[in-house]
XYZ file of N, CA and C in Angstrom:
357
model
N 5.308 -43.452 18.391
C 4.236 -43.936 19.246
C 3.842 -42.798 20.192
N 2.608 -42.491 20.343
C 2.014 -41.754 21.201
C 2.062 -41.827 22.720
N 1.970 -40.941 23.817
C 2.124 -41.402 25.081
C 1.197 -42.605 25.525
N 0.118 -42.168 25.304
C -1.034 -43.233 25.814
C -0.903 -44.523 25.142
N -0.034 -44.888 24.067
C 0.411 -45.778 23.247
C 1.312 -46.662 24.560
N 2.352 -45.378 24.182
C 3.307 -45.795 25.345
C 3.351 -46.461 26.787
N 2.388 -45.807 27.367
C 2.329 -46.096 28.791
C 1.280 -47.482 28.403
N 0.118 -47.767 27.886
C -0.407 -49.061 27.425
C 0.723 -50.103 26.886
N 1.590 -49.945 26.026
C 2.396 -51.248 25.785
C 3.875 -51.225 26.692
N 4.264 -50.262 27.834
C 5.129 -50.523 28.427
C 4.434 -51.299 29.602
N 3.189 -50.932 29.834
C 2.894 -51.724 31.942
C 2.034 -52.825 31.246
N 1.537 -53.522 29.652
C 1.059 -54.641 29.695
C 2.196 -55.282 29.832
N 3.621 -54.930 29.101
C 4.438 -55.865 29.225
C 5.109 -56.001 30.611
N 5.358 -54.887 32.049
C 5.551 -55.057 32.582
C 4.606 -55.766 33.573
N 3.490 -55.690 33.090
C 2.434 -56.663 34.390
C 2.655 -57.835 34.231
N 2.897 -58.280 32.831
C 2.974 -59.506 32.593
C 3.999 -60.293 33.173
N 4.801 -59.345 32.622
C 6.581 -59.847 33.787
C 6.408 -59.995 34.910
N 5.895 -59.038 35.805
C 5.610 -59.310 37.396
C 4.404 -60.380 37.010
N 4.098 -61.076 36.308
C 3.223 -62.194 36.894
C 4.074 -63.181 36.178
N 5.082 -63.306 35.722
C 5.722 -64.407 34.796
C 4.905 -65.184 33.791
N 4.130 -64.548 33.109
C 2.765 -64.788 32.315
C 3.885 -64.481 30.541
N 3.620 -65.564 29.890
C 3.961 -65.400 28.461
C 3.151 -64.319 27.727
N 3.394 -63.756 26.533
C 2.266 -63.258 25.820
C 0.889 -64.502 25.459
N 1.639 -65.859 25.195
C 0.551 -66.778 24.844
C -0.067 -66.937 25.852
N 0.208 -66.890 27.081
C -0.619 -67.065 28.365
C -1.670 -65.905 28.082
N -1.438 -64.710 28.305
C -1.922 -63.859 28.333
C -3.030 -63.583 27.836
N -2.625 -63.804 26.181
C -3.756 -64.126 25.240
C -4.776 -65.043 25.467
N -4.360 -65.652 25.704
C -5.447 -67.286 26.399
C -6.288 -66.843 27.435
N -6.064 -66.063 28.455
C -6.358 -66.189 29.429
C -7.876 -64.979 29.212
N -6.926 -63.644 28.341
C -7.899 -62.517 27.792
C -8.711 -63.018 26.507
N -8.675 -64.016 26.155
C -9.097 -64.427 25.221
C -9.366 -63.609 23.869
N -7.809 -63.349 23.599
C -7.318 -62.793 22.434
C -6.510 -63.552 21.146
N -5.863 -62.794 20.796
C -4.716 -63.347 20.194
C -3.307 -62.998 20.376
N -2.589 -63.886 20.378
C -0.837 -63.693 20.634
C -0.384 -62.865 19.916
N -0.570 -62.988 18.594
C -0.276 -61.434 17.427
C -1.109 -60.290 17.729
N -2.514 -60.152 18.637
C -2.768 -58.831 18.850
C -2.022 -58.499 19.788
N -1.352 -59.654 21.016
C -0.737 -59.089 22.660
C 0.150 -58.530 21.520
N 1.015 -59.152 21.140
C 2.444 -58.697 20.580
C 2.493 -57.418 20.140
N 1.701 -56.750 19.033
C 0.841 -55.763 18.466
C 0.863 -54.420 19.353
N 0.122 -54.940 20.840
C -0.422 -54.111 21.994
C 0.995 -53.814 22.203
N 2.088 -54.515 22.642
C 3.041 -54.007 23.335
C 4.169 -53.530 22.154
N 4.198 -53.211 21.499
C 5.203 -52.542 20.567
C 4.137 -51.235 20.106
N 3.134 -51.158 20.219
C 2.175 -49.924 19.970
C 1.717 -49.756 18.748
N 1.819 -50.922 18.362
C 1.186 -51.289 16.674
C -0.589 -51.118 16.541
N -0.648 -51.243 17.628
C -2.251 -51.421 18.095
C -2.894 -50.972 18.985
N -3.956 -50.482 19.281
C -4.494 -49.999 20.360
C -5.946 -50.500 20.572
N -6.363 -51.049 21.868
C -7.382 -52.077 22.259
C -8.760 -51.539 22.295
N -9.764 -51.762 21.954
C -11.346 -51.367 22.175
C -11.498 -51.420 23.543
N -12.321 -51.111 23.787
C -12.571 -50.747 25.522
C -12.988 -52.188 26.439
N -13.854 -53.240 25.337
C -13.816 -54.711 25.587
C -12.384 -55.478 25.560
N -11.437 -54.946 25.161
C -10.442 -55.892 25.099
C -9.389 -55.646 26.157
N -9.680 -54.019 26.569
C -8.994 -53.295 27.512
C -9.399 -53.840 29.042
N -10.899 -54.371 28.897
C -11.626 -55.221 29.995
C -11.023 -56.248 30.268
N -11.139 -57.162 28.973
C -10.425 -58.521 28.957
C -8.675 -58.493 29.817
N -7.960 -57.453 29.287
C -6.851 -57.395 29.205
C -6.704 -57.489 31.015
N -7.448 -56.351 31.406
C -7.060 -56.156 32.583
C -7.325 -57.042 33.957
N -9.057 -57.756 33.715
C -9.100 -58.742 34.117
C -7.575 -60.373 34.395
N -7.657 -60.383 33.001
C -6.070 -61.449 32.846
C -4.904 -61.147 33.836
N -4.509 -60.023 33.265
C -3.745 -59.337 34.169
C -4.044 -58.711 35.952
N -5.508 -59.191 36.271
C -6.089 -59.179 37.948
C -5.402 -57.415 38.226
N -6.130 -56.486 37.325
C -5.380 -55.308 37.336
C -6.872 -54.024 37.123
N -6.711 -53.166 37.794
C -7.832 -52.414 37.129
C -7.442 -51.878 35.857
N -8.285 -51.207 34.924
C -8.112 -50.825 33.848
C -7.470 -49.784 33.151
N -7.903 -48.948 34.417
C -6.457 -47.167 34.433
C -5.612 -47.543 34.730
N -4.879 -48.561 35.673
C -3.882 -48.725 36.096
C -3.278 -48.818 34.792
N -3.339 -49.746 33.755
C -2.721 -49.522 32.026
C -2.446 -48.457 31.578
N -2.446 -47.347 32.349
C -2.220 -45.979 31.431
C -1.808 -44.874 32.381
N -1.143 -45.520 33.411
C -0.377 -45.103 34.570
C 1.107 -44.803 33.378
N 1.334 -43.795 33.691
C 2.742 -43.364 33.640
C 3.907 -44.672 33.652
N 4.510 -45.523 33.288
C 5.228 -46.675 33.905
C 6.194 -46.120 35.040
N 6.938 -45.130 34.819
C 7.457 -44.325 36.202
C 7.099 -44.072 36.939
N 5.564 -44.440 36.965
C 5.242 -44.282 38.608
C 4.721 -45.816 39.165
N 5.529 -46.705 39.075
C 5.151 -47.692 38.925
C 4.980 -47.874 40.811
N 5.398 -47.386 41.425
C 4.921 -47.420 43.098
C 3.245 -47.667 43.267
N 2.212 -47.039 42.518
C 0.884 -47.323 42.040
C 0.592 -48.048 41.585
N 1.278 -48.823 40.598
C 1.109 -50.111 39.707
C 0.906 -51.717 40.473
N 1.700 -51.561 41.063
C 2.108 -52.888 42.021
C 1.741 -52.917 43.297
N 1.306 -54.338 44.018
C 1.349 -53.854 45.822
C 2.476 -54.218 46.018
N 2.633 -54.146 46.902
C 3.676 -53.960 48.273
C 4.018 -56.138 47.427
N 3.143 -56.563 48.484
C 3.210 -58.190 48.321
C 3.745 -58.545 46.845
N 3.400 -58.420 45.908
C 3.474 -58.208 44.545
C 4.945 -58.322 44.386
N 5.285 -56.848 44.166
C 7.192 -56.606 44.238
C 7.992 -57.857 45.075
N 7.031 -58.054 46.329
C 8.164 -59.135 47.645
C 8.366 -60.396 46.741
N 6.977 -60.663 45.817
C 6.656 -61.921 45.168
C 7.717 -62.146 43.932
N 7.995 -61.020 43.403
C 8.684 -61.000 41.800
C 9.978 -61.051 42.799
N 10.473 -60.119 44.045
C 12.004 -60.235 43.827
C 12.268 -61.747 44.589
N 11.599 -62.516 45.150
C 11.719 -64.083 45.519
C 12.020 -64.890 44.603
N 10.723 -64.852 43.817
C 10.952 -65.612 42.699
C 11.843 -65.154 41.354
N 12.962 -64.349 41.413
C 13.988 -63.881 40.701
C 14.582 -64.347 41.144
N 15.072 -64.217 42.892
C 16.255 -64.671 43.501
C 16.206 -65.805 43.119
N 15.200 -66.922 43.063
C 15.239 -67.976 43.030
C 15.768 -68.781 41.792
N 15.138 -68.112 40.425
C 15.711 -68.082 39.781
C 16.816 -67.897 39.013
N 17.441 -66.820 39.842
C 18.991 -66.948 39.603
C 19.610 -67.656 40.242
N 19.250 -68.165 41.258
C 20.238 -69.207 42.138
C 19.862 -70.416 41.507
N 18.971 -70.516 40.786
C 18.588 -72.047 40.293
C 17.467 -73.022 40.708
N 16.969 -72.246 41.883
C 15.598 -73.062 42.441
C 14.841 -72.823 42.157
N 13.324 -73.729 42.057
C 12.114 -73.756 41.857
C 11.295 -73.139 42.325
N 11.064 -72.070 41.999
C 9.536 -70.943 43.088
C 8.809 -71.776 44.151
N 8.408 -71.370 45.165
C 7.817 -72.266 45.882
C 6.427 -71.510 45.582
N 5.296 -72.754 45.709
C 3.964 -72.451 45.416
C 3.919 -71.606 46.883
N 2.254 -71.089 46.046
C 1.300 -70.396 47.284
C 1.346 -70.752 48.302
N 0.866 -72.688 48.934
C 0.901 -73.109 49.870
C 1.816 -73.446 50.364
N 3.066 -73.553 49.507
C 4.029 -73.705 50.695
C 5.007 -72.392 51.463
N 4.539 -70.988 50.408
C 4.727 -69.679 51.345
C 4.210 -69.658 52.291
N 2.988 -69.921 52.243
C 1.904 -69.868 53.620
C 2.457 -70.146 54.927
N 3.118 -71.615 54.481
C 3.606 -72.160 55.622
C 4.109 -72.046 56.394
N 4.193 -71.927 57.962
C 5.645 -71.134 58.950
C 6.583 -72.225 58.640
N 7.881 -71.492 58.846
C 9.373 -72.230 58.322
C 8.985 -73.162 60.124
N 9.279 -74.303 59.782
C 9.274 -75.170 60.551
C 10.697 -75.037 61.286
N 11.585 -74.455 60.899
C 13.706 -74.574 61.390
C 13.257 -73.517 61.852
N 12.478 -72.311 62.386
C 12.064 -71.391 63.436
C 11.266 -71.479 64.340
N 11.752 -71.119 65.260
C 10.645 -70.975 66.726
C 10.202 -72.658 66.767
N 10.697 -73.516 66.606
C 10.541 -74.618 67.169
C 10.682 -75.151 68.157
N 10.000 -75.574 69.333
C 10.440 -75.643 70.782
C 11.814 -77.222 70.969
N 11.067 -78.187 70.154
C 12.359 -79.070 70.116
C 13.221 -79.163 69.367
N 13.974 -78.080 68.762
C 14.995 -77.819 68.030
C 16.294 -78.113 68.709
N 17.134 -78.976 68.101
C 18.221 -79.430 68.489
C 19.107 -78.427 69.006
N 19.317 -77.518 68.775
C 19.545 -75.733 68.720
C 19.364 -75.359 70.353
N 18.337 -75.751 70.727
C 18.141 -75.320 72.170
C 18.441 -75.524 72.912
């Protein structure tokens, strides 16, 4: 496999991971097929410049970012992003359920509470 091969089927599969997105998600979403994602990330295949659109859209990613080096993955990801994947890992290894969007949002109510039993 070629570099540009390379760096295309190592950061689709790693974007996907940082979004916990299946290949069938993926496909669905780029409105592809599951045997082309699969294809893309083993380097069996390489995408037309419309599918490279599609792809990156799905993935809420610009389109060079796909052909970033994967070692420099400090460029790849934000900041929030990384905080998001190592939460929802922890969580997952301990056994709990990710908490949605809105209930991150939320201030922890057991802080800075003025009538906290605590006080």
């Amino acid at each position: 496999m070629d570099y540009v091969r390379y760096c295309l089927a190592s950061n689709l599969r790693l974007r996907r991971s940082i979004l916990q997105m299946s290949q069938e998600e993926l496909a669905h979403l780029a409105n592809l097929s599951p045997g082309f994602i699969a294809n893309l990330e083993t380097g069996r295949n390489f995408p037309s410049s419309k599918a490279i659109l599609k792809l990156s859209s799905a993935l809420k990613i610009e389109p060079w970012k796909l052909f970033l080096d994967p070692q420099k993955q400090d460029m790849f990801f934000t900041r929030d992003e990384v905080f998001q994947w190592l939460e929802d890992s922890r969580q997952r290894l301990l056994g709990l359920s990710p908490m949605s969007n809105e209930e991150r949002d939320q201030p922890n109510s057991d802080h800075g509470d003025a009538s906290s039993p605590l006080d």
